[in-house]
Amino acid sequence: MKIDNKQLYDYLVKNEIVGKDIVAPVFERAQKDNIQLCNLLKEENILNELECTKAIATSLGYPFIDLTKEEISDNILNIIPEQVAKKSEVIVFDRDRNTLKVAMKNPDDMQMIDFLKKKTNLDIMPYATTDDSIKTILKQYTKSLKAEFGEMIDKKNDDENDDDNSDENLLKIAEDLPIVRIVDTLIKHAILEGASDIHIEPQEKNVVVRYRIDGVLRQAMTLPKTALSGIVARIKVLSNLKLDEHRLPQDGRFKIKNDEYKISFRVSVLPVFDGEKIVMRLLDETSAGLSLEKMGLQGEALEVIQREIHKPNGMVLVTGPTGSGKTTTLYTVVDILNSSEVNISTIEDPVEYRMNGINQTQVYAKIGMTFAAGLRSLLRQDPDIIMVGEIRDKETLEIAIHAAMTGHLVLSTLHTNSAAGAIPRMVDMGVEPFLIASTTNVVVAQRLVRRLCIECRKSYKLNQKEVETLGKNYDIDTILDTLYKIGGLKNDTKWTDIELFKPVGCSKCNNSGYKGRTGIYEVFEITEDIEKLITQNATSDEMEQKAHESGMVTMVEDGFLKVVQGLTSIEEVMRVTKE
């Protein structure tokens, strides 16, 4: 929709949508620089996309509709085929006897309206809408996984011959159209639902497909056992693996790229009792670069990390269990530090994300390319910053500490439950405490919690019994003291006074009550006081206590801060922190 700047300006002022004193200087700038007023208002955060589009539509005399929270029935939606809707960005959202209501980005597109009129033999009533509305409804064209598989599986069962597992026959099965469609559909639905992993698990009589969404596995589909050999063969072909090898584990990769996304798949095939189990890790290569703030770091913890990662040498360690986002944190730090003035090299197992300007090396233990061997070679490559995927043994740790001492910044991960626990873990590996104290800059411990869906979360307050139950698991008085300092709570606030939120479930979050994840952190800076404790072989509890007295926010406290902020629930914090 095109609109004259003056017309939009007059409408905004007349209807008091934006104050004249605010919009007038923006209007003058738009006129002077020949820029659309709406774009400038969005740029200055005066109006958002929805408000802008609604204002333009109404001032031009078009009705406006927001479809971002609507669900449209299949019989209405499919009046316009998916391909036409996607290409033309037109959505049917309602119909009476002779009139079709359609949402369009350009309701003044008479050519499209005439086309729809001829195609449907109905009168067309155009409504203006936003990009987000169209994208939301286009996703509703996708059938449910179960519905989409019905006919494919029926057809496959007619054609399948399970007796011949020769290499030639497996290749034929892998290229069979129903199998190709089954695998493509499994992958498409995983991407649409935002899954991080696809698990294809053979059972005695069937095959279970599960997606890991926001860190939790959910069953997506049960397929007949006859489909297994074809699915395995198809994924092996895509990943360039050996089709006739069924006794040994295999690892591979492949990519899927189209206009909407570019996803890299890391594939692991493992022989199990009932066949071969496949796990595919989905890595979105088009996702915008993360920042430490977006990952959930805030306040003093964020300042400490920003300060320590910009030091020219020393070690920055990230700890936590598998799946807690350690590698993502390291990649984010590397992305922040990446510039043409520094040489950054990594040694990883495996290389998960490809990054421009970074020299990434893959561990391959079979031929002796271990973390230690790779790290030793990297030191001869004149690096400024080195990222080691994981420190697993004494040799790797000693080389990393040596590199940190000789003017390199070393980034790596360790498997420990707390940040302070990294120190005794390194001592147990056989490194002298004084070397650890003098080279380690900061240790970050982290977990991932699911974010509450803002569309359906429900507010509530704890009762006294719930507070007592909470007190059996956590030191709630200390947590409350911390929330007074950093959470914006008044000093006389009690647990029963705090407004909290809990999950409900809606169509936007697949009825889980959660959508997306955020991190909770514990940032353990190695100060002079902590260095003394390390050299004195203090316990991790003693070091943690000292750091807490100096202002460190523990992981549990950071979790409860995010609970108070309405980002997650108490149940989520308990799930990931209770040992």
PDB file of C-alpha atoms in Angstrom, residues 156 159-174 176 179 226-233 243-244 246 276:
ATOM      1  CA  LYS A 156       4.906 -47.839   0.698  1.00  0.00           C
ATOM      2  CA  ASP A 159       5.552 -51.676  -2.717  1.00  0.00           C
ATOM      3  CA  GLU A 160       7.991 -52.657   0.061  1.00  0.00           C
ATOM      4  CA  ASN A 161      10.065 -55.820  -0.172  1.00  0.00           C
ATOM      5  CA  ASP A 162      11.931 -56.302   3.103  1.00  0.00           C
ATOM      6  CA  ASP A 163      13.675 -59.559   2.146  1.00  0.00           C
ATOM      7  CA  ASP A 164      16.307 -58.086  -0.186  1.00  0.00           C
ATOM      8  CA  ASN A 165      18.771 -55.887   1.720  1.00  0.00           C
ATOM      9  CA  SER A 166      21.469 -55.809  -0.954  1.00  0.00           C
ATOM     10  CA  ASP A 167      23.294 -52.539  -1.589  1.00  0.00           C
ATOM     11  CA  GLU A 168      21.559 -52.161  -4.965  1.00  0.00           C
ATOM     12  CA  ASN A 169      18.084 -52.753  -3.524  1.00  0.00           C
ATOM     13  CA  LEU A 170      18.693 -50.400  -0.565  1.00  0.00           C
ATOM     14  CA  LEU A 171      19.665 -47.649  -3.017  1.00  0.00           C
ATOM     15  CA  LYS A 172      16.480 -48.340  -4.998  1.00  0.00           C
ATOM     16  CA  ILE A 173      14.374 -48.152  -1.785  1.00  0.00           C
ATOM     17  CA  ALA A 174      16.128 -44.912  -0.732  1.00  0.00           C
ATOM     18  CA  ASP A 176      11.618 -44.633  -3.976  1.00  0.00           C
ATOM     19  CA  ILE A 179      10.302 -42.987   1.166  1.00  0.00           C
ATOM     20  CA  THR A 226       8.362 -51.958   7.301  1.00  0.00           C
ATOM     21  CA  ALA A 227       9.274 -48.285   6.763  1.00  0.00           C
ATOM     22  CA  LEU A 228      12.539 -48.538   8.739  1.00  0.00           C
ATOM     23  CA  SER A 229      14.924 -49.911   6.112  1.00  0.00           C
ATOM     24  CA  GLY A 230      13.825 -47.315   3.558  1.00  0.00           C
ATOM     25  CA  ILE A 231      14.094 -44.389   6.007  1.00  0.00           C
ATOM     26  CA  VAL A 232      17.559 -45.509   7.180  1.00  0.00           C
ATOM     27  CA  ALA A 233      18.717 -46.007   3.585  1.00  0.00           C
ATOM     28  CA  LEU A 243      24.363 -48.285   2.779  1.00  0.00           C
ATOM     29  CA  ASP A 244      25.338 -51.904   3.480  1.00  0.00           C
ATOM     30  CA  HIS A 246      24.546 -52.251   9.601  1.00  0.00           C
ATOM     31  CA  GLU A 276      19.505 -48.931  13.370  1.00  0.00           C
TER      32      GLU A 276
END
